[in-house]
Structure formats: structure tokens, C-alpha cells
XYZ file of C-alpha atoms in Angstrom:
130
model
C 0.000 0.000 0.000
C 1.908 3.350 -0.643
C 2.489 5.195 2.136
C 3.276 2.082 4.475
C 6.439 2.218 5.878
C 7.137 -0.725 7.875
C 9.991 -2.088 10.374
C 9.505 -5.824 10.367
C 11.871 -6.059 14.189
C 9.808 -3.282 15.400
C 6.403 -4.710 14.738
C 7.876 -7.726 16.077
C 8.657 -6.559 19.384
C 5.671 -4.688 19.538
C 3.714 -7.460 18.954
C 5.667 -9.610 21.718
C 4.515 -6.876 24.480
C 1.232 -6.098 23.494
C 0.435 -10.140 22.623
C 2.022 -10.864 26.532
C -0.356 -7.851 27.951
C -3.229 -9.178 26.266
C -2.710 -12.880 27.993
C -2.769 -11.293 30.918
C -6.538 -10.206 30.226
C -7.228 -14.190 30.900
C -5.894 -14.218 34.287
C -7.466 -10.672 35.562
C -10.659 -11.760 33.767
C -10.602 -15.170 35.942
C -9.449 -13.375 39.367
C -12.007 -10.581 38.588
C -14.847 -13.910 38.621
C -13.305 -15.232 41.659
C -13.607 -12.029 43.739
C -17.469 -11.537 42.444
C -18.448 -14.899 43.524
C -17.057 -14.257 46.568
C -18.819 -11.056 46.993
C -21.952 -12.664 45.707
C -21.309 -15.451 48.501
C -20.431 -13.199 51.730
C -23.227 -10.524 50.669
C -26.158 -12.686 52.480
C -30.065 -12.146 52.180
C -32.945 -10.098 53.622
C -36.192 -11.657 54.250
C -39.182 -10.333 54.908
C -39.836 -13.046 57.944
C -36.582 -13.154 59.176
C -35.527 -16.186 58.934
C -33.199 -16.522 56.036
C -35.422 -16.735 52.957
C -35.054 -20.174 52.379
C -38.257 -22.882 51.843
C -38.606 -24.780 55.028
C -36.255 -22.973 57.152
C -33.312 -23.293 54.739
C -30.910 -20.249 54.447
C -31.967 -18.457 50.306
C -28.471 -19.012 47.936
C -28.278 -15.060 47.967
C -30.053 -12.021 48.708
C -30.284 -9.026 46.098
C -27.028 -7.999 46.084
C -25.712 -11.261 44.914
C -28.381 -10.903 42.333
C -27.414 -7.272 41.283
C -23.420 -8.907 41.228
C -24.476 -11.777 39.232
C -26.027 -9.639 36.489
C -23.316 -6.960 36.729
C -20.900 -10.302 36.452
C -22.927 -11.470 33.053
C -22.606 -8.415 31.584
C -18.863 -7.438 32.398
C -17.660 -11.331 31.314
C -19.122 -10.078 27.469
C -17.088 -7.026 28.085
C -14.470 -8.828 28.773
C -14.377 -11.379 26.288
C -15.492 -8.562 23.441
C -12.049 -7.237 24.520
C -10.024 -10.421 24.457
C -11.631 -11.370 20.963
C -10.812 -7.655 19.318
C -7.102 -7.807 20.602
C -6.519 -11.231 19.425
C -8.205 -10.203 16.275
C -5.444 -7.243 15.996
C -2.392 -8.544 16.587
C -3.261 -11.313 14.345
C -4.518 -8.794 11.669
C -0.846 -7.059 12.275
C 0.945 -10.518 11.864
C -1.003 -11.147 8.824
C -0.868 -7.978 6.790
C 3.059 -7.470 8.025
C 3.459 -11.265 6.349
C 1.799 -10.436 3.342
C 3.799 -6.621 3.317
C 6.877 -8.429 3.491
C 5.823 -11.174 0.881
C 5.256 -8.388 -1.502
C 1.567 -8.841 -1.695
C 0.416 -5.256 -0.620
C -3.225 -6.309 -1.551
C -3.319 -8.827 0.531
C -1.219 -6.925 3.498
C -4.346 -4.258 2.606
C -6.940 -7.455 3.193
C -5.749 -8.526 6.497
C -5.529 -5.075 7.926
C -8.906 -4.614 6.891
C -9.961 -8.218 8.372
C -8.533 -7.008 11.414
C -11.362 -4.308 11.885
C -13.752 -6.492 11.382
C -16.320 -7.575 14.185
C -15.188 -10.088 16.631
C -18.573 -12.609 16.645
C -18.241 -14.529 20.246
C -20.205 -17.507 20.963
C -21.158 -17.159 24.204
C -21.604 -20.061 26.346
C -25.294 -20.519 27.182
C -26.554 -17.589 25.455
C -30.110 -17.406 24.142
C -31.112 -20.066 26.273
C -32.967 -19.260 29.240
């Protein structure tokens, strides 16, 4: 493409730090779980007769906060993975057109960079089921 000007070691080592960032994602996305469940878990209930919520005396699984948590959880983990899915669709997009660049193919180096734009589609475990 004219006007591209590339460095192939410098969009190498670019690519190293921002591919070893990105797998950190996995490992604040999994703490970020653990710490809601637990928040979910210690948040207890309220009931109207005092006793816990549960059916036959049993103490309820969670109150409303644990609710409110579990929804804000459900919507954050799409955030999250949306995020994961768009950087992993980058860097590969920069592998693939910096390939293709150095190939000679400047159509195809044009391609990937635009494939790389595109719209991550996740497949979300469980979703539209109810």
C-alpha cells in the first residue's frame, strides 16, 4: 500500500509486548470472577420473615445484592471477552498484513488489515437459552 512504511523487528517486538499484555486479560478476567463470587457469597439475604429466605427454614443461595453482582458479572464477562476477541483479532490482523507486506503482496497486506477491523462474533456459552 503506498504510504506504508514498515519495520519488520519493530512490529515484532511490539507485537511480543502487546500479545504478553493481552494474555494477561485471561488471568485478571478469571481473578475478577473469583472475587465476584465471593462477593456474591459473603453478601447474604434479607427476608421479609426473618428467617433466612429459604423454603422450610433453609438459608436463600443469595439475597439481592448477589443478584445485582451476578447480572453486573454477566454483563462485564461479554465485556471482557469482546475485549479479548478484538485484541486477538489485531495482533493477528498485524501478523497477517506485516506477512503479506513483506511477501510483496500489498493487496493482501491491505486485506488482512482490513480483516482485522472487522467484528469479533463470540459464541457465548449458554446464550439465548434461558
Amino acid at each position: 500500500m503506498p504510504g506504508w512504511d514498515l519495520r519488520p523487528q519493530g512490529i515484532s517486538g511490539v507485537l511480543k509486548t502487546t500479545g504478553e499484555t493481552a494474555s494477561e486479560l485471561e488471568e485478571y478476567g478469571t481473578a475478577f470472577g473469583d472475587h465476584l463470587t465471593s462477593a456474591a457469597t459473603s453478601a447474604g439475604t434479607i427476608s421479609a420473615e426473618g428467617g433466612g429466605g429459604g423454603q422450610d427454614g433453609e438459608q436463600a443461595a443469595g439475597g439481592l445484592v448477589a443478584l445485582a453482582l451476578s447480572q453486573y458479572a454477566e454483563r462485564a464477562s461479554r465485556d471482557l471477552q469482546y475485549v479479548a476477541a478484538r485484541a486477538g483479532m489485531s495482533l493477528q490482523g498485524a501478523v497477517d498484513a506485516t506477512t503479506a507486506y513483506l511477501d510483496g503482496d500489498e493487496e493482501m497486506a491491505a486485506e488482512a488489515q482490513r480483516a482485522a477491523l472487522a467484528e469479533p462474533k463470540l459464541d457465548m456459552p449458554g446464550a439465548g437459552t434461558s
